Amino acid sequence: MAEPTIEAYYLEDRTFPPPPEFAANALTNDHSLYDQADADHQAFWAEQASQLEWFEPWTSVCEWKLPFAEWFVGGTLNVSVNCLDRHVAAGKGDKVAFHWEGEPGDTRTITYAELLDETQRFANVLKSLGVARGDRVNIYLPMIPEAVVAMLACTRIGAPHSVVFGGFSSEALRDRILDAEAKVLITADGGYRRGAVSPLKPNADAAVAETPSIEHVVVIQRTNNDVDMQDGRDHWYHEVMAEADPTCEPERMQAEDLLYLLYTSGTTGKPKGIMHTTGGYLTQVAFTHKYVFDLHPETDVYWCTADIGWVTGHSYIVYGPLANGATSVMYEGTPDTPDKDRFWDIAERYGVTLFYTAPTAIRTFMKWGTDFPARHDLTKLRLLGSVGEPINPEAWMWYQEHIGGGNCPIVDTWWQTETGAILIAPLPGVTTTKPGSATHPLPGIGAELVDEEGTRVDVGGGYLTLTQPWPAMLRGIYGDPDRYRETYWSKFGDRYFAGDGAKLDDDGYLWLLGRVDDVMNVSGHRVSTTEVESALVDHPTVAEAAVVGAKDDTTGQAIIAYVTLKGGNEPSDEHGQLLRKHVATKIGAIARPKTIIFTDDLPKTRSGKIMRRLLRDVAEGRVLGDTTTLADASVVEEIKRRAAETPTEE
Ligand code: PRX
């Protein structure tokens, strides 16, 4: 485990109290939520859970048998009822749930009543295809409304979903389907990306050819490209929906029933199926979405730019906003199609008031320049959010000035696939922010830093740990309880170890510093070094590979691969391209290395362990750290020389 570095730590003396007008109208503008949570942790979360609609109340708020938590035990509820039926029953059927916009410019306005109707029909379709309570359903879709329908339909019948990001390869999809043993796959012919059709069905076909558990595939027609439909197995969404029964009774789910699996990278090559359950998860995503974004559902228009394939999409496009009856924007494509002002054009046209995006996007907008946002009226914006990686103060300030017009609070939200919901963030009507700091744990969350020995650190750098269970916490890794215990609960006693380094400043503000394990964070996406190494070594010409994440001005970290070729193969730029492409095909474009450096040898200790720390030093152009434990010290000099000669891909 690496020491948390303090390079990313900026001693900022700029502070931003909540703008007075914002604070005056905020849902909360004093410390009462923190006080309530401190006074009685369980009562606090019970109060939040009671904002949902339950069929039967829980008998116990939290049962904690380390490392396994159960929340709202005995309570029963249905997620789709909480996200849809109760709003329709309250007379809000005509309220817009989503202003959806496709990349080519086509639009759809979907009300809560329409979403409920489509969800029930699709729930019946799933049932007719043999999906029963507890069966897993895989979803591999672009950012289209049917992705939301598919997820909600699963929750209606109690079938846990496993959404796989549409940018993942067929092999990544196959592995996730195999692990979840899903019965049905929901996909589309394709989606639009950067003006072109990005086909999905061929990937789905390749995956399903090797996943015996899949009995049926439902295909949404989005791009009208030619696809093969296998008789009996594949069904067009529009055809099965036309025949579906319009009403579907919601399943009464136990609070602890599995709601979904979402796969994320860890330190090994095998992605982990993170398990989230029903009652606690919905409670906390609804609570955080309401208070961190200061949601006024009757007047706000909320837009989270994440993809539904990541946890941010699950919690803050689908479940949090819908549980709160919000009106959201959902957009299919890239921010530079047809031009680099697409986001601001959308924000202006729909009157977006709350905007949630990632630092990597903000840094890209900075690079593109201020003219693009300046073309549009963004004065309706009243709050900005950030998620996925540390936001550097420069990007924070730019975001505030050029997108927020200087008067929007910024909520920098720290959380993980595993945490399910935001844990560390400002409350925008309460917290004085500092650019680059996620500030403090939210009410009901215990977060502390510890040193290598597990002793609490009150000021300075340390490892981020969580001291209490929280309702949306992962319940485990699917099929692998030992890995769950080992990954999160073994390093620091009874504390959850997040894998992140952080620093506490003199005022008690938390500054997240990035991962301290072998997980890279590329544009806010988690990619494990081992996964990329395995993909490289899988190529017939590669003898050995070592992968590190190096600091990158736009993507946060960039993937740098050091590769030794098997005898008879010559390093060349073309060969580098070939290997980069190979990784993209094996995992997905997000894992494509930025640079491949060919080397005859890798720096190893006498026991044969690759010293990634030195490779990171080389990649970031730093003076090399301690090389005394190297078996052959000349290797690094050679690598440095090769690195200096290697072109970098943009
Ligand atoms: O390193 C932290 C970083 O992203 C990791 C979690 O990645 P993932 O599970 O893919 O979820 C991303 C979206 C929630 C964390 O361990 N991270 C996330 N948000 C922040 C962050 N690092 C610093 N500041 C943040 N606001």
XYZ file of C-alpha atoms and ligand atoms in Angstrom:
676
model
C 0.000 0.000 0.000
C 1.378 3.402 -0.967
C 1.757 6.280 1.451
C -0.904 8.904 0.802
C 0.955 11.534 -1.181
C 0.500 15.138 -0.291
C 1.254 16.444 -3.751
C -2.388 16.990 -4.494
C -2.857 18.857 -1.250
C -3.319 22.532 -1.718
C -3.211 24.831 1.229
C -6.008 27.088 0.209
C -6.940 30.071 2.264
C -9.933 30.925 0.118
C -13.237 30.095 1.750
C -16.756 30.404 0.423
C -19.632 30.633 2.875
C -23.046 29.743 1.451
C -24.372 32.712 -0.550
C -26.864 34.454 1.822
C -29.819 34.223 -0.527
C -29.127 30.544 -1.152
C -28.848 29.827 2.568
C -32.066 31.701 3.307
C -34.033 29.448 0.958
C -32.121 26.219 1.586
C -33.819 23.103 2.953
C -31.378 23.237 5.819
C -29.182 26.127 6.877
C -28.134 25.246 10.392
C -26.447 22.367 12.177
C -29.614 20.601 13.257
C -29.197 17.585 10.955
C -25.671 17.023 12.249
C -26.882 17.441 15.827
C -29.743 14.994 15.380
C -27.442 12.396 13.850
C -24.866 12.858 16.598
C -27.507 12.579 19.296
C -29.020 9.333 18.000
C -27.565 7.716 14.904
C -30.322 5.127 14.527
C -33.176 7.535 15.180
C -31.702 9.877 12.607
C -31.632 7.228 9.884
C -35.047 5.909 10.917
C -36.408 9.416 10.389
C -34.920 9.484 6.881
C -36.306 6.014 6.097
C -39.754 7.122 7.193
C -39.780 9.575 4.275
C -40.250 6.523 2.037
C -43.431 4.534 1.601
C -43.302 1.150 3.318
C -45.768 -1.733 3.090
C -44.777 -2.888 6.547
C -42.577 -0.994 8.997
C -39.202 -2.294 10.120
C -38.736 -3.864 13.510
C -35.085 -2.961 13.942
C -33.185 -0.008 12.449
C -29.707 -1.501 12.184
C -28.231 -4.853 13.055
C -24.478 -4.697 12.835
C -22.478 -7.886 12.928
C -19.179 -6.663 11.620
C -18.663 -6.574 8.646
C -22.284 -7.366 7.799
C -24.975 -4.751 8.338
C -28.724 -5.083 8.016
C -30.876 -1.974 7.927
C -34.597 -1.562 8.549
C -34.929 -5.254 9.240
C -38.422 -6.631 8.765
C -39.594 -3.648 6.741
C -41.028 -4.240 3.287
C -41.199 -1.812 0.381
C -40.940 -1.589 -3.375
C -38.495 0.763 -5.036
C -40.613 1.437 -8.140
C -43.565 2.338 -5.917
C -41.389 4.854 -4.103
C -39.992 6.263 -7.342
C -43.254 6.339 -9.314
C -46.617 5.231 -7.886
C -46.540 7.419 -4.818
C -45.881 10.556 -6.858
C -48.668 9.688 -9.294
C -50.999 8.957 -6.366
C -50.124 12.374 -4.943
C -51.415 14.023 -8.129
C -48.026 14.502 -9.767
C -48.554 12.138 -12.693
C -48.135 14.975 -15.175
C -44.907 16.192 -13.639
C -41.902 15.657 -15.900
C -39.547 12.974 -14.649
C -37.103 13.308 -17.539
C -36.412 15.801 -20.251
C -34.489 13.378 -22.404
C -32.361 14.469 -25.323
C -30.666 12.204 -27.841
C -27.344 13.152 -29.311
C -28.802 13.811 -32.804
C -31.189 16.300 -31.158
C -34.331 14.196 -30.887
C -36.157 14.696 -27.595
C -38.656 12.981 -25.331
C -40.511 14.367 -22.360
C -41.475 11.645 -19.909
C -43.872 12.283 -17.074
C -44.123 10.252 -13.888
C -47.396 8.722 -15.116
C -45.788 7.682 -18.402
C -42.769 6.248 -16.673
C -45.024 4.245 -14.362
C -46.999 2.935 -17.313
C -43.912 1.872 -19.256
C -42.320 0.360 -16.169
C -45.345 -1.796 -15.403
C -45.604 -3.006 -18.979
C -41.949 -3.874 -19.117
C -42.145 -5.603 -15.734
C -44.828 -7.810 -17.293
C -42.596 -8.448 -20.304
C -39.827 -9.604 -18.008
C -42.233 -11.883 -16.172
C -43.443 -13.333 -19.450
C -39.822 -14.136 -20.303
C -39.575 -16.155 -17.117
C -37.938 -13.630 -14.805
C -39.056 -14.232 -11.241
C -38.289 -12.524 -7.944
C -34.591 -12.947 -7.159
C -33.492 -13.683 -10.762
C -30.735 -11.438 -12.079
C -31.219 -9.323 -15.206
C -28.346 -7.743 -17.135
C -28.694 -4.331 -18.743
C -26.311 -3.092 -21.469
C -27.736 0.099 -22.893
C -26.951 3.593 -24.070
C -28.309 6.622 -22.210
C -31.901 6.271 -23.350
C -35.077 6.400 -21.245
C -35.548 2.649 -21.618
C -32.473 2.182 -19.431
C -34.397 3.781 -16.569
C -37.521 1.788 -17.433
C -35.519 -1.443 -17.432
C -34.034 -0.762 -14.018
C -37.361 0.236 -12.487
C -39.141 -2.745 -14.051
C -36.609 -5.031 -12.385
C -37.287 -3.408 -9.025
C -41.025 -3.767 -9.554
C -40.773 -7.561 -9.706
C -37.860 -7.915 -7.318
C -35.322 -9.027 -9.901
C -31.887 -7.550 -9.091
C -30.314 -5.798 -12.063
C -26.708 -5.680 -13.126
C -26.059 -2.747 -15.421
C -22.908 -2.920 -17.540
C -21.605 0.360 -18.951
C -22.315 0.507 -22.708
C -18.657 1.336 -23.378
C -17.466 -1.991 -22.013
C -16.331 -4.714 -24.384
C -18.174 -7.946 -25.095
C -15.698 -9.812 -22.905
C -16.285 -7.473 -19.972
C -20.028 -7.942 -20.492
C -19.651 -11.713 -20.721
C -17.664 -11.923 -17.463
C -20.237 -9.846 -15.606
C -23.142 -11.898 -16.949
C -21.357 -15.112 -15.993
C -20.669 -13.895 -12.478
C -24.259 -12.742 -11.946
C -25.756 -15.769 -13.770
C -28.314 -13.480 -15.330
C -31.346 -14.909 -17.082
C -32.228 -12.033 -19.386
C -30.130 -9.369 -21.111
C -31.613 -6.017 -22.099
C -29.691 -4.191 -24.812
C -30.190 -1.976 -27.872
C -29.181 -2.070 -31.493
C -26.861 0.817 -30.677
C -26.531 4.333 -29.330
C -25.281 7.629 -30.730
C -21.822 8.798 -29.797
C -19.965 11.673 -31.370
C -22.245 11.731 -34.363
C -21.913 8.038 -35.174
C -23.768 4.863 -34.308
C -22.014 2.886 -31.644
C -23.378 -0.629 -32.058
C -24.181 -2.671 -28.962
C -26.041 -5.721 -30.246
C -22.960 -7.338 -31.876
C -21.148 -7.092 -28.522
C -24.180 -8.485 -26.767
C -24.311 -11.374 -29.253
C -20.640 -12.178 -28.726
C -21.114 -12.146 -24.966
C -24.312 -14.195 -24.945
C -22.699 -16.859 -27.118
C -20.657 -17.723 -24.020
C -23.202 -17.154 -21.259
C -25.465 -20.187 -20.937
C -27.583 -18.573 -18.211
C -29.097 -16.002 -20.630
C -32.410 -17.312 -21.954
C -33.745 -14.160 -23.598
C -32.436 -10.899 -24.989
C -34.652 -7.838 -25.286
C -33.459 -5.333 -27.886
C -34.445 -1.689 -27.971
C -34.456 -0.098 -31.388
C -32.535 3.123 -31.173
C -30.187 3.484 -34.139
C -31.849 1.242 -36.733
C -28.587 -0.397 -37.761
C -28.832 -3.967 -39.011
C -28.749 -6.508 -36.236
C -29.049 -10.274 -36.094
C -32.092 -11.376 -34.148
C -31.974 -14.963 -32.989
C -35.368 -16.627 -33.217
C -36.856 -17.513 -29.865
C -34.062 -15.816 -27.914
C -34.141 -12.202 -29.109
C -37.164 -9.918 -28.880
C -37.706 -6.352 -30.046
C -38.699 -4.153 -27.129
C -41.384 -2.290 -29.116
C -43.000 -5.554 -30.175
C -43.173 -7.194 -26.755
C -44.229 -3.915 -25.140
C -47.165 -3.533 -27.557
C -48.628 -6.745 -26.204
C -47.798 -6.274 -22.533
C -50.385 -6.024 -19.804
C -50.486 -2.432 -18.470
C -50.651 -3.214 -14.765
C -48.175 -5.080 -12.658
C -48.557 -5.459 -8.921
C -45.343 -4.460 -7.162
C -43.483 -7.151 -5.225
C -43.266 -6.562 -1.505
C -39.518 -6.659 -1.020
C -37.688 -7.070 2.246
C -35.498 -4.077 3.067
C -32.483 -6.354 2.842
C -33.393 -8.002 -0.475
C -30.792 -7.522 -3.204
C -31.649 -4.466 -5.331
C -28.726 -4.581 -7.716
C -25.209 -5.684 -8.497
C -22.723 -3.241 -9.937
C -19.260 -4.384 -10.918
C -16.251 -2.268 -10.084
C -12.506 -2.709 -10.358
C -10.444 -3.678 -7.376
C -6.801 -4.474 -7.013
C -7.068 -7.835 -8.770
C -7.978 -8.588 -12.359
C -11.468 -9.794 -11.452
C -14.106 -7.065 -11.069
C -16.163 -7.193 -7.885
C -19.937 -7.479 -7.957
C -20.898 -4.888 -5.377
C -24.201 -5.773 -3.715
C -26.734 -3.119 -2.801
C -29.983 -3.863 -1.044
C -33.349 -2.181 -1.037
C -34.449 -0.179 2.011
C -31.208 1.312 3.291
C -29.956 2.155 -0.166
C -33.105 3.981 -1.199
C -33.246 5.811 2.126
C -29.762 7.195 1.809
C -29.768 8.060 -1.896
C -33.031 9.946 -1.388
C -31.728 11.729 1.715
C -28.428 12.751 0.134
C -29.964 13.756 -3.171
C -32.390 16.007 -1.343
C -29.984 17.713 1.052
C -26.657 17.764 -0.785
C -28.306 19.232 -3.887
C -30.862 21.231 -1.880
C -33.571 19.832 -4.107
C -36.785 21.834 -4.383
C -38.677 19.346 -6.541
C -41.385 21.743 -7.661
C -39.014 24.307 -9.147
C -35.641 22.682 -9.731
C -34.434 21.098 -12.954
C -31.633 18.714 -12.072
C -29.003 17.288 -14.394
C -26.422 14.657 -13.591
C -24.169 14.046 -16.598
C -22.961 10.589 -15.525
C -23.709 7.422 -17.453
C -26.280 5.056 -16.070
C -23.649 2.308 -16.190
C -21.820 3.798 -13.195
C -22.968 4.106 -9.615
C -23.469 7.856 -10.031
C -26.058 7.088 -12.686
C -27.772 4.536 -10.465
C -27.954 6.705 -7.363
C -28.213 10.203 -8.809
C -29.929 9.815 -12.183
C -32.367 7.066 -11.292
C -33.063 6.237 -7.668
C -32.364 9.434 -5.696
C -34.026 11.908 -8.079
C -37.052 9.683 -8.765
C -37.586 8.841 -5.090
C -37.661 12.597 -4.489
C -40.026 13.343 -7.381
C -37.455 15.491 -9.164
C -37.503 16.721 -12.743
C -34.248 15.732 -14.437
C -32.446 16.147 -17.700
C -30.984 13.039 -19.307
C -28.658 13.290 -22.295
C -27.444 10.515 -24.555
C -24.254 11.802 -26.116
C -20.945 13.576 -25.784
C -20.432 17.214 -24.728
C -18.783 18.212 -28.012
C -21.457 17.059 -30.463
C -22.248 18.942 -32.616
C -20.177 21.600 -30.870
C -18.351 22.132 -27.603
C -21.250 24.085 -26.096
C -23.722 21.180 -26.172
C -23.990 20.928 -22.377
C -24.580 24.659 -21.973
C -27.083 24.643 -24.783
C -28.995 21.865 -23.007
C -28.685 23.573 -19.626
C -30.082 26.808 -21.075
C -32.960 25.228 -22.993
C -34.253 23.157 -20.084
C -33.492 25.780 -17.451
C -31.198 23.518 -15.443
C -30.824 24.738 -11.859
C -28.741 21.927 -10.305
C -25.820 20.519 -12.283
C -23.671 17.537 -11.300
C -20.582 16.505 -13.277
C -17.009 15.241 -12.935
C -13.698 17.123 -12.571
C -12.339 15.523 -15.735
C -15.221 17.101 -17.665
C -14.631 20.455 -15.987
C -10.941 20.371 -16.916
C -11.902 19.573 -20.502
C -14.287 22.552 -20.557
C -11.458 24.707 -19.207
C -9.271 23.558 -22.069
C -11.980 24.356 -24.606
C -12.234 27.881 -23.246
C -14.827 30.194 -21.768
C -16.444 31.176 -25.075
C -18.597 28.046 -25.136
C -20.402 28.552 -21.828
C -20.474 32.313 -22.478
C -22.718 31.713 -25.504
C -25.529 30.621 -23.214
C -27.700 31.973 -20.462
C -26.780 29.855 -17.447
C -28.267 32.172 -14.864
C -30.858 29.622 -13.760
C -28.075 27.472 -12.291
C -28.031 27.738 -8.519
C -25.833 24.814 -7.426
C -22.978 22.837 -8.960
C -21.746 19.397 -7.973
C -18.570 17.426 -8.581
C -17.865 13.708 -8.253
C -15.448 10.961 -9.195
C -12.013 12.231 -8.267
C -10.381 15.061 -6.381
C -11.222 18.406 -7.948
C -8.188 20.645 -8.173
C -8.768 24.178 -6.858
C -8.155 25.724 -10.285
C -10.953 23.656 -11.805
C -13.184 24.411 -8.803
C -12.673 28.156 -9.253
C -13.213 27.987 -12.998
C -16.423 25.976 -12.498
C -17.719 28.467 -10.010
C -16.897 31.507 -12.102
C -17.620 30.412 -15.682
C -20.458 27.966 -15.154
C -21.873 29.131 -11.842
C -21.605 32.854 -12.580
C -19.795 33.328 -9.289
C -22.757 32.703 -7.023
C -23.454 28.972 -6.967
C -22.321 26.838 -4.053
C -20.193 23.909 -5.201
C -20.719 20.522 -3.592
C -17.675 18.295 -3.992
C -19.092 14.866 -3.213
C -16.895 11.976 -2.123
C -18.258 8.470 -2.312
C -17.760 5.113 -4.032
C -19.607 2.329 -5.794
C -19.345 0.541 -2.460
C -20.789 3.362 -0.366
C -23.876 3.595 -2.613
C -24.496 7.200 -1.676
C -22.556 10.409 -1.026
C -20.782 10.302 2.348
C -18.502 13.331 2.430
C -19.766 16.628 1.032
C -20.868 20.085 2.064
C -24.473 20.872 2.890
C -24.799 23.833 0.548
C -26.862 26.067 2.847
C -24.672 25.308 5.846
C -21.057 24.562 4.979
C -18.371 27.105 4.172
C -16.459 25.481 1.332
C -12.788 25.535 0.386
C -11.934 24.909 -3.294
C -10.621 21.355 -3.568
C -11.922 20.038 -0.257
C -14.964 17.771 0.059
C -15.236 19.376 3.527
C -16.895 17.090 6.121
C -18.771 13.802 6.522
C -22.513 14.241 6.073
C -24.875 13.877 9.038
C -25.045 10.230 10.081
C -21.594 9.378 8.651
C -18.477 8.677 10.662
C -15.239 9.218 8.714
C -11.754 9.391 10.204
C -8.182 9.248 9.018
C -5.744 6.731 10.467
C -2.031 6.163 10.084
C -0.324 2.931 9.025
C -0.894 1.449 12.505
C -4.559 2.372 12.526
C -4.187 5.198 15.026
C -6.503 8.137 14.470
C -4.984 11.176 12.760
C -6.570 14.513 13.662
C -4.422 16.786 11.531
C -2.313 15.724 8.559
C -2.310 12.865 6.087
C -3.722 9.391 6.541
C -5.936 6.647 5.205
C -9.642 7.351 4.939
C -11.785 5.016 7.046
C -15.453 4.888 7.966
C -16.252 4.245 11.580
C -19.936 3.317 11.525
C -22.204 1.364 9.197
C -24.406 3.496 6.895
C -27.692 2.502 5.258
C -26.528 2.426 1.609
C -23.302 0.553 2.322
C -22.466 -2.442 0.182
C -23.674 -5.671 1.710
C -20.831 -7.642 0.217
C -19.179 -8.830 -2.966
C -21.425 -11.156 -4.918
C -20.384 -14.738 -4.291
C -17.242 -13.783 -2.393
C -17.737 -12.919 1.292
C -14.051 -13.516 2.043
C -12.938 -10.956 -0.487
C -15.428 -8.499 1.016
C -13.947 -8.921 4.484
C -10.382 -8.906 3.235
C -10.731 -5.856 0.960
C -12.605 -3.505 3.218
C -12.500 -4.722 6.805
C -9.126 -6.298 7.437
C -6.606 -3.458 7.398
C -7.773 -1.244 10.227
C -9.699 -3.377 12.695
C -13.378 -2.577 12.832
C -13.092 0.304 10.373
C -14.112 0.238 6.710
C -11.069 1.067 4.614
C -11.988 3.045 1.517
C -8.669 2.675 -0.342
C -8.224 6.468 -0.456
C -5.620 8.711 1.115
C -6.751 12.024 2.567
C -5.558 14.932 4.635
C -7.215 16.822 7.465
C -6.260 20.489 7.624
C -6.073 22.658 10.733
C -9.733 23.612 10.371
C -10.840 19.983 10.210
C -11.517 19.993 6.459
C -10.977 16.773 4.540
C -8.938 16.832 1.341
C -9.170 13.630 -0.689
C -5.885 12.687 -2.307
C -6.737 9.706 -4.498
C -6.254 5.961 -4.257
C -3.440 4.415 -2.300
C -3.867 0.972 -3.852
C -3.374 -0.359 -7.370
C -6.581 1.161 -8.614
C -6.257 3.981 -11.126
C -8.788 6.742 -11.543
C -9.037 7.709 -15.194
C -11.601 10.408 -15.933
C -13.363 9.417 -12.734
C -13.493 5.739 -13.739
C -11.884 3.022 -11.731
C -9.509 0.813 -13.663
C -7.253 -1.671 -11.950
C -3.615 -1.922 -12.984
C -3.889 -5.719 -12.870
C -6.816 -5.790 -15.298
C -4.877 -3.785 -17.869
C -1.754 -5.882 -17.285
C -3.737 -9.089 -17.841
C -5.197 -7.669 -21.052
C -1.697 -6.809 -22.300
C -0.177 -10.135 -21.375
C -3.088 -11.786 -23.141
C -1.627 -10.517 -26.431
C 0.561 -13.213 -28.056
C 3.544 -10.867 -28.478
C 3.712 -9.673 -24.861
C 5.997 -11.347 -22.342
C 5.464 -9.068 -19.387
C 3.657 -5.833 -18.565
C 3.480 -3.387 -15.700
C 0.878 -0.654 -15.587
C 0.761 2.516 -13.519
C -1.465 5.563 -13.302
C 0.407 8.824 -13.872
C -0.902 12.290 -13.114
C -2.693 13.820 -16.086
C -3.987 17.356 -16.447
C -7.284 16.380 -18.043
C -8.125 12.831 -17.034
C -6.732 12.997 -13.496
C -4.658 9.910 -14.106
C -3.506 8.389 -17.382
C -2.663 4.743 -17.973
C 1.002 4.167 -18.686
C 2.070 0.651 -19.619
C 5.594 -0.733 -19.591
C 5.751 -3.721 -21.885
C 8.405 -6.344 -22.566
C 7.860 -8.156 -25.846
C 8.528 -11.828 -26.455
C 11.650 -12.607 -28.463
C 11.248 -12.065 -32.187
C 8.924 -9.066 -31.803
C 10.201 -5.583 -32.455
C 8.964 -2.553 -30.545
C 7.479 0.110 -32.812
C 4.852 2.841 -32.727
C 2.552 0.599 -34.747
C 2.998 -2.212 -32.283
C 2.164 0.193 -29.473
C -1.058 1.134 -31.300
C -1.897 -2.513 -31.763
C -1.539 -3.215 -28.048
C -3.538 -0.154 -27.071
C -6.316 -1.342 -29.334
C -6.070 -4.827 -27.885
C -6.675 -3.503 -24.366
C -9.656 -1.471 -25.585
C -11.141 -4.600 -27.155
C -10.522 -6.716 -24.071
C -11.881 -4.245 -21.502
C -13.293 -1.138 -23.144
C -12.037 2.192 -24.435
C -11.688 3.651 -20.923
C -8.854 1.211 -20.221
C -6.816 2.030 -23.342
C -3.292 3.018 -22.228
C -2.254 6.544 -23.093
C 1.349 5.486 -23.512
C 3.071 2.175 -24.063
C 6.751 2.145 -23.244
C 8.659 -0.863 -24.520
C 11.431 -2.060 -22.298
C 13.683 -5.119 -22.174
C 13.267 -5.461 -18.453
C 11.150 -4.199 -15.578
C 12.520 -2.892 -12.289
C 12.168 -5.720 -9.782
C 13.145 -6.383 -6.240
C 15.397 -9.344 -5.540
C 12.282 -11.355 -4.782
C 10.934 -10.554 -8.250
C 8.270 -8.024 -7.290
C 7.817 -5.201 -9.820
C 8.514 -1.829 -8.210
C 5.597 0.190 -9.541
C 6.571 3.151 -7.416
C 9.654 3.661 -9.599
C 7.626 3.267 -12.764
C 5.262 5.933 -11.490
C 8.252 8.185 -10.803
C 9.451 7.666 -14.368
C 5.973 8.270 -15.814
C 5.560 11.506 -13.870
C 9.088 12.668 -14.621
C 10.118 12.716 -10.954
C 13.474 12.116 -9.385
C 13.533 8.409 -8.662
C 12.845 7.264 -5.137
C 14.896 4.689 -3.295
C 16.366 2.171 -5.767
C 18.516 0.241 -3.329
C 16.207 -2.781 -3.206
C 16.349 -3.263 -6.964
C 17.913 -6.453 -8.260
C 19.419 -4.553 -11.186
C 19.576 -0.787 -10.796
C 20.571 -0.152 -14.409
C 17.115 -1.256 -15.561
C 15.496 2.012 -14.491
C 18.004 4.156 -16.322
C 17.215 2.247 -19.491
C 13.473 2.643 -18.879
C 13.874 6.382 -18.328
C 15.682 6.649 -21.630
C 12.964 4.673 -23.428
C 10.202 6.713 -21.769
C 11.776 9.954 -22.969
C 11.715 8.611 -26.526
C 8.140 7.327 -26.478
C 5.406 9.459 -28.026
C 2.262 9.971 -25.987
C -1.202 9.442 -27.428
C -3.710 12.251 -27.036
O -10.805 7.549 -5.062
C -12.118 7.980 -4.810
C -12.671 8.645 -6.046
O -13.367 7.633 -6.742
C -13.324 6.406 -6.017
C -14.621 5.674 -6.181
O -14.794 5.336 -7.526
P -16.168 4.706 -8.015
O -16.521 3.572 -7.142
O -16.009 4.439 -9.458
O -17.232 5.816 -7.776
C -17.113 7.050 -8.404
C -18.377 7.853 -8.175
C -18.852 7.909 -6.785
C -13.036 6.817 -4.600
O -12.458 5.761 -3.866
N -13.592 9.748 -5.735
C -14.926 9.776 -5.923
N -15.423 10.992 -5.601
C -14.384 11.741 -5.193
C -13.227 10.955 -5.276
N -12.018 11.429 -4.906
C -11.949 12.693 -4.460
N -13.011 13.515 -4.357
C -14.253 13.093 -4.720
N -15.285 13.923 -4.635
